[in-house]
Coordinates of C-alpha atoms and ligand atoms in Angstrom, one line a residue:
M1 CA -11.1 15.3 -15.4
T2 CA -14.2 17.0 -16.7
T3 CA -17.0 16.2 -14.0
K4 CA -19.0 18.2 -12.1
A5 CA -16.4 18.4 -9.2
S6 CA -14.3 21.4 -9.4
K7 CA -11.8 20.5 -7.0
T8 CA -8.9 17.9 -6.9
A9 CA -7.1 16.1 -4.1
L10 CA -3.9 14.1 -4.4
I11 CA -3.6 11.5 -1.7
T12 CA -0.6 9.5 -1.2
G13 CA -0.8 6.4 0.8
A14 CA -4.4 6.0 -0.7
S15 CA -4.3 2.4 -1.2
S16 CA -5.1 1.4 2.5
G17 CA -5.5 2.3 6.0
I18 CA -6.2 6.0 7.2
G19 CA -5.2 7.2 3.5
Q20 CA -7.9 5.2 2.0
E21 CA -10.6 6.2 4.5
L22 CA -9.5 9.9 3.7
A23 CA -9.9 9.2 0.1
K24 CA -13.6 8.0 0.6
L25 CA -14.4 11.2 2.5
F26 CA -12.9 13.4 -0.4
A27 CA -14.9 11.2 -2.9
K28 CA -18.0 11.4 -1.1
D29 CA -17.7 15.4 -0.9
G30 CA -17.3 15.2 -4.7
Y31 CA -13.6 15.8 -5.0
N32 CA -11.8 14.6 -8.0
L33 CA -8.9 12.3 -7.1
I34 CA -5.1 11.8 -7.9
L35 CA -4.4 8.6 -5.9
V36 CA -0.6 7.6 -5.3
A37 CA 0.8 4.3 -3.9
R38 CA 2.5 1.2 -5.3
S39 CA -0.8 -1.0 -5.3
T40 CA -2.2 -0.2 -8.9
D41 CA -5.0 -2.6 -8.8
V42 CA -6.6 -1.7 -5.3
L43 CA -6.1 2.2 -6.6
N44 CA -8.1 1.4 -9.9
E45 CA -10.5 -0.5 -7.9
L46 CA -11.1 2.6 -5.4
G47 CA -11.4 4.9 -8.5
G48 CA -14.0 2.6 -10.1
R49 CA -16.0 2.7 -6.9
F50 CA -15.8 6.2 -6.3
W51 CA -16.9 7.0 -10.2
D52 CA -20.0 4.6 -9.6
E53 CA -20.9 5.8 -6.3
Y54 CA -20.1 9.9 -6.2
G55 CA -19.6 10.6 -10.0
V56 CA -16.1 11.6 -9.5
E57 CA -12.9 10.9 -11.5
T58 CA -9.9 9.3 -10.2
A59 CA -6.2 9.4 -11.6
V60 CA -4.0 6.9 -10.7
I61 CA -0.3 7.2 -10.2
T62 CA 1.6 4.1 -9.3
K63 CA 4.8 5.0 -7.9
D64 CA 7.5 3.8 -5.0
L65 CA 7.7 6.9 -3.2
S66 CA 10.7 5.9 -1.1
E67 CA 12.8 6.4 -4.5
E68 CA 14.9 9.1 -5.4
D69 CA 13.2 12.3 -6.7
A70 CA 9.7 10.3 -6.4
A71 CA 7.9 13.5 -5.7
Q72 CA 9.4 15.1 -8.6
D73 CA 8.2 12.1 -10.9
V74 CA 4.4 12.4 -9.3
Y75 CA 4.5 16.3 -9.9
N76 CA 5.6 15.7 -13.7
Q77 CA 2.7 13.2 -14.3
V78 CA 0.2 15.4 -12.5
K79 CA 1.4 18.2 -14.9
A80 CA 1.3 15.9 -18.0
K81 CA -2.3 15.0 -17.0
N82 CA -3.1 19.1 -17.1
L83 CA -4.2 18.5 -13.5
S84 CA -3.9 21.1 -10.4
V85 CA -4.0 20.2 -6.9
D86 CA -6.3 21.9 -4.5
V87 CA -5.8 19.8 -1.4
L88 CA -2.6 17.6 -0.8
V89 CA -2.6 14.7 1.3
N90 CA 0.9 13.4 2.4
D91 CA -0.2 10.1 4.1
A92 CA 2.2 7.5 2.7
G93 CA 4.4 6.3 5.4
V94 CA 6.0 3.2 7.2
G95 CA 7.7 2.2 10.4
L96 CA 10.4 -0.2 11.3
Y97 CA 10.3 -2.3 15.0
G98 CA 13.8 -3.1 16.5
L99 CA 16.6 -2.1 18.5
F100 CA 18.5 0.8 16.3
A101 CA 22.1 -0.6 17.3
T102 CA 21.6 -4.2 16.8
E103 CA 18.4 -5.4 14.9
T104 CA 17.1 -2.8 12.4
D105 CA 18.2 -3.1 8.7
W106 CA 19.7 0.1 7.5
E107 CA 18.5 -0.2 4.2
R108 CA 15.1 -0.2 5.6
E109 CA 15.7 2.8 7.6
K110 CA 17.0 4.6 4.7
S111 CA 14.2 4.1 2.6
L112 CA 11.7 4.8 5.5
I113 CA 13.4 8.2 5.9
H114 CA 13.3 8.9 2.4
L115 CA 9.4 7.9 2.1
N116 CA 8.2 9.7 5.4
V117 CA 10.6 12.8 5.2
L118 CA 12.1 13.6 1.9
T119 CA 9.1 12.7 -0.3
T120 CA 6.6 14.5 2.0
T121 CA 8.9 17.5 2.1
Q122 CA 9.4 17.6 -1.7
M123 CA 6.0 17.0 -2.6
T124 CA 4.9 20.0 -0.2
K125 CA 7.7 22.1 -2.0
L126 CA 6.3 21.4 -5.1
F127 CA 2.6 21.8 -4.6
L128 CA 2.9 24.6 -2.0
K129 CA 4.4 27.3 -4.5
E130 CA 1.4 26.6 -6.8
M131 CA -1.2 27.1 -4.0
V132 CA 0.7 30.2 -2.6
E133 CA 0.5 31.5 -6.3
R134 CA -3.3 30.8 -6.4
N135 CA -3.3 32.1 -2.7
E136 CA -5.8 29.0 -2.2
G137 CA -4.9 25.3 -0.8
K138 CA -4.8 22.9 1.6
I139 CA -2.1 20.4 2.8
L140 CA -2.5 17.6 5.4
N141 CA 0.7 16.0 6.7
L142 CA 0.6 12.5 8.5
A143 CA 2.7 13.2 11.8
S144 CA 1.6 10.9 14.9
L145 CA 1.4 11.2 18.3
V146 CA 4.9 9.9 18.6
S147 CA 6.2 13.2 17.1
I148 CA 6.0 14.5 20.6
T149 CA 7.5 11.5 22.3
P150 CA 10.6 9.4 22.0
M151 CA 9.8 5.9 20.8
P152 CA 12.4 3.5 21.9
L153 CA 12.2 0.3 19.3
M154 CA 10.9 2.5 16.7
A155 CA 13.4 5.3 17.2
V156 CA 13.9 6.3 13.4
Y157 CA 10.0 6.2 12.7
A158 CA 9.3 8.3 15.7
A159 CA 12.0 10.7 14.8
T160 CA 10.5 11.2 11.4
K161 CA 7.3 12.0 12.6
A162 CA 8.9 14.4 14.8
Y163 CA 10.2 16.2 11.6
I164 CA 6.9 16.2 9.9
Y165 CA 5.1 17.9 12.9
N166 CA 7.8 20.6 13.4
F167 CA 8.1 21.4 9.9
T168 CA 4.2 21.7 9.3
Q169 CA 4.1 24.1 12.4
S170 CA 6.9 26.5 10.8
L171 CA 5.0 26.3 7.7
I172 CA 1.8 27.3 9.2
N173 CA 3.7 30.3 10.5
E174 CA 5.1 31.4 7.1
L175 CA 1.7 30.9 5.6
K176 CA -0.2 32.8 8.3
D177 CA -1.1 35.6 5.7
T178 CA -2.1 33.4 3.1
N179 CA -5.6 31.4 2.2
V180 CA -3.1 28.2 2.2
S181 CA -3.4 26.1 5.2
V182 CA -1.4 23.2 6.6
T183 CA -2.7 20.8 9.1
A184 CA -0.8 17.8 11.2
L185 CA -2.6 14.7 11.9
L186 CA -1.4 13.2 14.9
P187 CA -3.1 9.8 15.4
N188 CA -2.4 7.2 18.3
A189 CA -1.9 3.9 17.4
T190 CA -4.7 2.9 14.8
D191 CA -5.8 -0.2 13.3
T192 CA -4.4 -0.3 9.9
D193 CA -1.8 -2.4 8.4
F194 CA 1.0 -0.3 9.7
F195 CA 2.1 -2.4 12.7
N196 CA 2.1 -5.4 10.9
K197 CA 4.5 -4.2 8.0
A198 CA 6.6 -2.6 10.6
G199 CA 7.2 -5.8 12.2
A200 CA 5.4 -4.4 15.7
A201 CA 2.3 -6.5 15.5
N202 CA 2.7 -8.1 18.5
T203 CA 3.7 -5.1 20.9
K204 CA 1.4 -3.9 23.5
A205 CA 1.0 -0.9 21.5
T206 CA -1.4 -2.8 19.7
E207 CA -3.8 -3.7 22.4
N208 CA -5.6 -0.4 22.0
L209 CA -6.2 0.6 18.4
D210 CA -8.2 3.6 16.9
N211 CA -10.6 3.1 14.1
P212 CA -9.0 4.4 11.0
A213 CA -12.6 5.6 9.6
T214 CA -12.7 7.7 12.6
V215 CA -9.3 9.1 12.6
A216 CA -10.1 10.0 8.9
K217 CA -13.2 11.7 9.8
D218 CA -11.7 13.8 12.5
A219 CA -8.8 14.9 10.3
Y220 CA -10.8 15.8 7.4
H221 CA -12.9 18.2 9.6
A222 CA -9.8 19.6 10.9
L223 CA -8.2 19.8 7.3
M224 CA -11.3 21.7 5.9
K225 CA -11.4 24.2 8.8
G226 CA -7.6 24.9 8.4
A227 CA -6.7 24.0 11.8
S228 CA -3.0 23.8 12.5
K229 CA -3.3 20.2 13.8
V230 CA -5.6 17.4 15.0
V231 CA -5.4 14.8 17.5
P232 CA -8.5 12.3 16.9
G233 CA -9.8 10.0 19.5
G234 CA -11.3 11.9 22.3
L235 CA -10.1 12.7 25.7
V236 CA -7.5 10.1 26.4
N237 CA -5.4 10.9 23.2
K238 CA -5.6 14.4 24.0
A239 CA -4.5 13.8 27.6
Y240 CA -1.8 12.0 26.1
E241 CA -0.8 15.0 24.4
V242 CA -1.0 17.1 27.1
V243 CA 1.1 14.8 29.2
S244 CA 3.9 14.5 26.4
Y245 CA 4.3 18.4 26.3
V246 CA 4.9 18.6 30.3
A247 CA 6.6 15.2 31.1
P248 CA 10.5 14.7 31.0
Q249 CA 11.5 13.1 27.8
E250 CA 13.5 10.3 29.8
T251 CA 10.1 9.4 31.6
L252 CA 8.2 9.5 28.1
A253 CA 11.1 7.1 26.6
G254 CA 10.6 4.8 29.7
M255 CA 6.7 4.7 29.1
M256 CA 6.9 4.2 25.3
R257 CA 9.7 1.3 25.9
K258 CA 6.7 -0.4 27.7
T259 CA 4.4 0.1 25.3
M260 CA 6.8 -1.3 22.6
Q261 CA 7.3 -4.5 24.6
P262 CA 6.1 -7.8 23.2
K263 CA 2.7 -8.7 24.7
A264 CA 2.6 -11.0 27.7
E265 CA 2.7 -14.2 26.2
P266 CA 4.4 -17.2 28.3
K267 CA 7.3 -18.3 26.7
T268 CA 6.4 -21.9 24.9
D269 CA 9.6 -23.8 26.8
E270 CA 8.3 -22.5 30.3
K271 CA 4.7 -23.4 29.5
D272 CA 5.8 -27.0 28.2
N273 CA 8.1 -27.3 31.1
K274 CA 5.3 -26.7 33.8
A275 CA 2.7 -28.8 31.9
A276 CA 5.2 -31.6 31.7
L277 CA 6.2 -31.3 35.5
T278 CA 2.6 -31.4 36.3
W279 CA 1.7 -34.2 34.0
G280 CA 4.4 -36.1 35.8
I281 CA 3.6 -35.7 39.0
G282 CA 0.1 -36.9 38.2
L283 CA 1.5 -40.1 36.6
A284 CA 4.1 -40.8 39.5
A285 CA 0.7 -40.8 41.7
V286 CA -0.9 -43.1 39.6
V287 CA 2.1 -45.6 39.1
L288 CA 2.5 -45.3 43.1
A289 CA -1.2 -46.2 43.8
G290 CA -1.3 -48.9 41.1
A291 CA 1.9 -50.6 42.7
A292 CA 0.5 -50.4 46.3
I293 CA -2.9 -52.1 45.0
A294 CA -1.0 -54.8 42.8
L295 CA 0.9 -55.4 45.9
V296 CA -1.8 -56.3 48.1
Y297 CA -4.5 -57.4 45.4
A298 CA -2.9 -60.9 44.7
N299 CA -3.3 -61.8 48.5
S300 CA -6.7 -60.4 48.9
S301 CA -10.1 -62.2 49.5
E302 CA -12.6 -61.7 46.6
Y303 CA -14.4 -59.1 48.7
D304 CA -11.2 -57.0 48.8
K305 CA -10.6 -57.4 45.4
V306 CA -13.8 -55.6 44.2
R307 CA -12.9 -53.0 46.7
Y308 CA -9.4 -52.5 45.5
R309 CA -10.5 -52.5 41.6
Y310 CA -12.9 -49.6 42.5
K311 CA -10.0 -47.7 44.3
A312 CA -8.2 -48.3 41.2
G313 CA -10.9 -46.8 39.0
K314 CA -11.0 -43.8 41.1
I315 CA -7.2 -43.1 40.8
K316 CA -7.5 -43.4 37.0
S317 CA -10.5 -40.7 37.0
G318 CA -8.2 -38.5 39.4
A319 CA -5.5 -39.1 36.6
D320 CA -7.8 -38.1 33.8
D321 CA -8.6 -35.1 35.7
V322 CA -4.9 -34.2 35.6
Y323 CA -4.6 -34.7 32.1
D324 CA -7.7 -32.7 31.1
D325 CA -6.2 -29.8 33.4
V326 CA -2.9 -30.0 31.6
K327 CA -4.3 -30.0 28.3
D328 CA -6.4 -26.6 29.3
S329 CA -3.3 -25.2 30.4
L330 CA -1.7 -25.9 27.1
L331 CA -4.5 -24.3 25.6
S332 CA -5.1 -21.2 27.3
G333 CA -1.9 -20.4 29.1
L334 CA -0.3 -20.5 32.7
N335 CA -3.3 -19.7 34.9
S336 CA -4.7 -23.1 34.7
I337 CA -1.3 -24.6 35.2
K338 CA -1.7 -23.8 38.9
D339 CA -5.1 -25.7 39.0
A340 CA -3.5 -28.6 37.3
V341 CA -0.7 -28.7 40.2
S342 CA -3.5 -28.6 42.8
T343 CA -5.3 -31.6 41.2
A344 CA -2.0 -33.5 40.7
K345 CA -1.4 -32.9 44.3
E346 CA -4.7 -34.3 45.4
V347 CA -3.9 -37.3 43.1
V348 CA -0.9 -37.9 45.2
A349 CA -2.6 -37.5 48.5
K350 CA -5.1 -40.0 47.4
A351 CA -2.4 -42.4 46.3
K352 CA -0.4 -42.3 49.7
E353 CA -3.8 -42.9 51.5
T354 CA -4.5 -46.1 49.2
F355 CA -1.0 -47.1 49.8
A356 CA -1.4 -46.7 53.6
E357 CA -4.7 -48.6 53.5
A358 CA -3.5 -51.4 51.4
L359 CA -0.7 -52.3 53.5
S360 CA -2.5 -51.8 56.9
Ligands
NAP401 N1 -1.6 3.3 12.1 C1 -1.0 3.9 13.0 O1 -1.0 3.3 14.2 C2 -0.4 5.4 12.9 C3 -0.3 6.2 13.9 C4 0.0 7.5 13.5 C5 0.6 7.7 12.3 N2 0.3 6.7 11.0 C6 0.7 7.3 9.9 O2 -0.2 7.2 9.2 C7 -0.1 7.1 7.6 C8 -0.9 5.9 7.0 O3 -0.6 4.8 7.5 P1 -1.5 3.5 7.9 O4 -1.6 3.5 9.4 O5 -2.8 3.9 7.2 O6 -0.9 2.1 7.2 P2 -1.0 1.2 6.2 O7 -2.4 0.9 6.0 O8 0.1 0.3 6.1 O9 -0.6 2.4 4.8 C9 0.2 2.8 4.4 C10 0.1 3.4 3.0 O10 1.5 4.0 2.6 C11 1.6 3.8 1.3 N3 3.2 3.3 1.0 C12 3.9 2.6 2.0 N4 5.2 2.4 1.4 C13 5.0 3.2 0.3 C14 6.1 3.6 -0.8 N5 7.2 3.3 -0.6 N6 5.6 4.1 -1.9 C15 4.4 4.4 -2.0 N7 3.4 4.5 -1.1 C16 3.8 3.6 0.2 C17 0.8 2.1 1.3 O11 0.6 1.8 -0.1 P3 1.3 0.7 -1.0 O12 1.8 -0.3 -0.1 O13 0.5 0.3 -2.0 O14 2.5 1.3 -1.7 C18 -0.3 2.4 2.2 O15 -1.5 2.9 1.1 C19 1.5 7.0 7.6 O16 2.4 7.9 7.5 C20 1.8 6.4 9.4 O17 3.3 6.7 9.5 C21 0.0 5.6 11.6

C-alpha cells in the first residue's frame, strides 16, 4: 500500500452493518484499509469505491472468523502483505435467538462463542503486542448495551458481549501508561442484518432501532479520542446504561425477557375463528330474515310484495357491511373484529324486526 494515506485500519465484519459504516468513515479520513469477512464480493466492491472516492487502498482478506485459529491466519496474511495495523476494529459478531435449554443449537452457539470471544481476543493479542512495541495504536471492540445486562432468549450472545466489555476495561488499565488505547462500543439495538441473522427479527427489540451510520460516527469519534467506552444514541441509551448499573440483575433479566418476546401479532387461528364467528352471525341473520320474508311474501298483496323486496334489499346490504368489516378485520388485525361483531348484531336486530313485522 503506497498511497498518500500513511495509516492502516483493519476492520473485521466490514461487509455489512456497523462495520461497513465504520469502514466508510476510515476511508473518508484517508486510512488504507484491510477488510475482513466472508463476503469477498462485497469487500472488493467497497475497496473499489473507496479507491475511486477517497484514493485509499484496500486489502481484502476473506476469512470465516469462527474457525479455529482464524485470527492467527488473518495476522499471517497481513504480515505476508508486509502491512502493519495502526487501528484494529473487532466488529464481526453474530447473535442467536431461543431458549438455551431447549431451542438453540450447540454447534451454532460454539461458533458464535468462537467468533465473538476467541477470535476477538486472539486478534487483540496478536496486534496489540506490536502496538505496545511501537507505543502507538488504537483498538475498537464491539461490545453492546447487553454487555451490562442479562438477556434471556439470547443468553449466550449477551454473555459473549459481557466478556468483551470486561476484557476491554481490564486492558485499558493495563495500557494506561502507553499511547495505545482500547475503546468498547456499546450500541443499543441497531438497524442492521444482525437480528435477522440471529432469528430475532420478529421480537419487540426490533421496534426501535438506532441508525448504524450514527452508531459508527459516535464510535469513530470516541475511538479517535481514545475514550474507554462509548454508548451511542443520545440520552435514552445513556439512561439505559445507568439503570443497568444500579438495578438488580433479576429485574433487568425480566425487563429484557419482555423485550425479547415476539411482537404482539394476533395468532392466525384466533383471528380466523373470530372472523368466522362474526361472519356466521351475519349470515344467520340474513337467513333468518330471508325465511321470514319468504314466509309472508307468497301470501302478500302486490303492494306488500314491493315492500318486502325493499326490506330484503336492506338486509342484503347489512350483510354486505358485515362482509366488508370481516374482510378489513382480517387485513388489519383484531381491532376491527369488534366493529364487525357490532355490525352483525345490528343485522340480527333488523332481521328480528322484519320477522316480527312480517308475521304481524
Ligand atoms: N445490530 C445490533 O443491534 C447490535 C447491537 C449491539 C452490538 N452489535 C454488534 O455489532 C457487531 C456488528 O453487527 P451488525 O449489527 O453490524 O450486524 P451485521 O450487519 O450482521 O454484520 C455482521 C458482520 O460480521 C461478519 N461476520 C459474521 N459472521 C462472520 C464469520 N463467521 N466470519 C467472518 N465475519 C463474520 C459479517 O460478514 P460476512 O457475513 O460477510 O462474513 C458482517 O460483516 C457485532 O459484533 C454485533 O454483536 C450489534
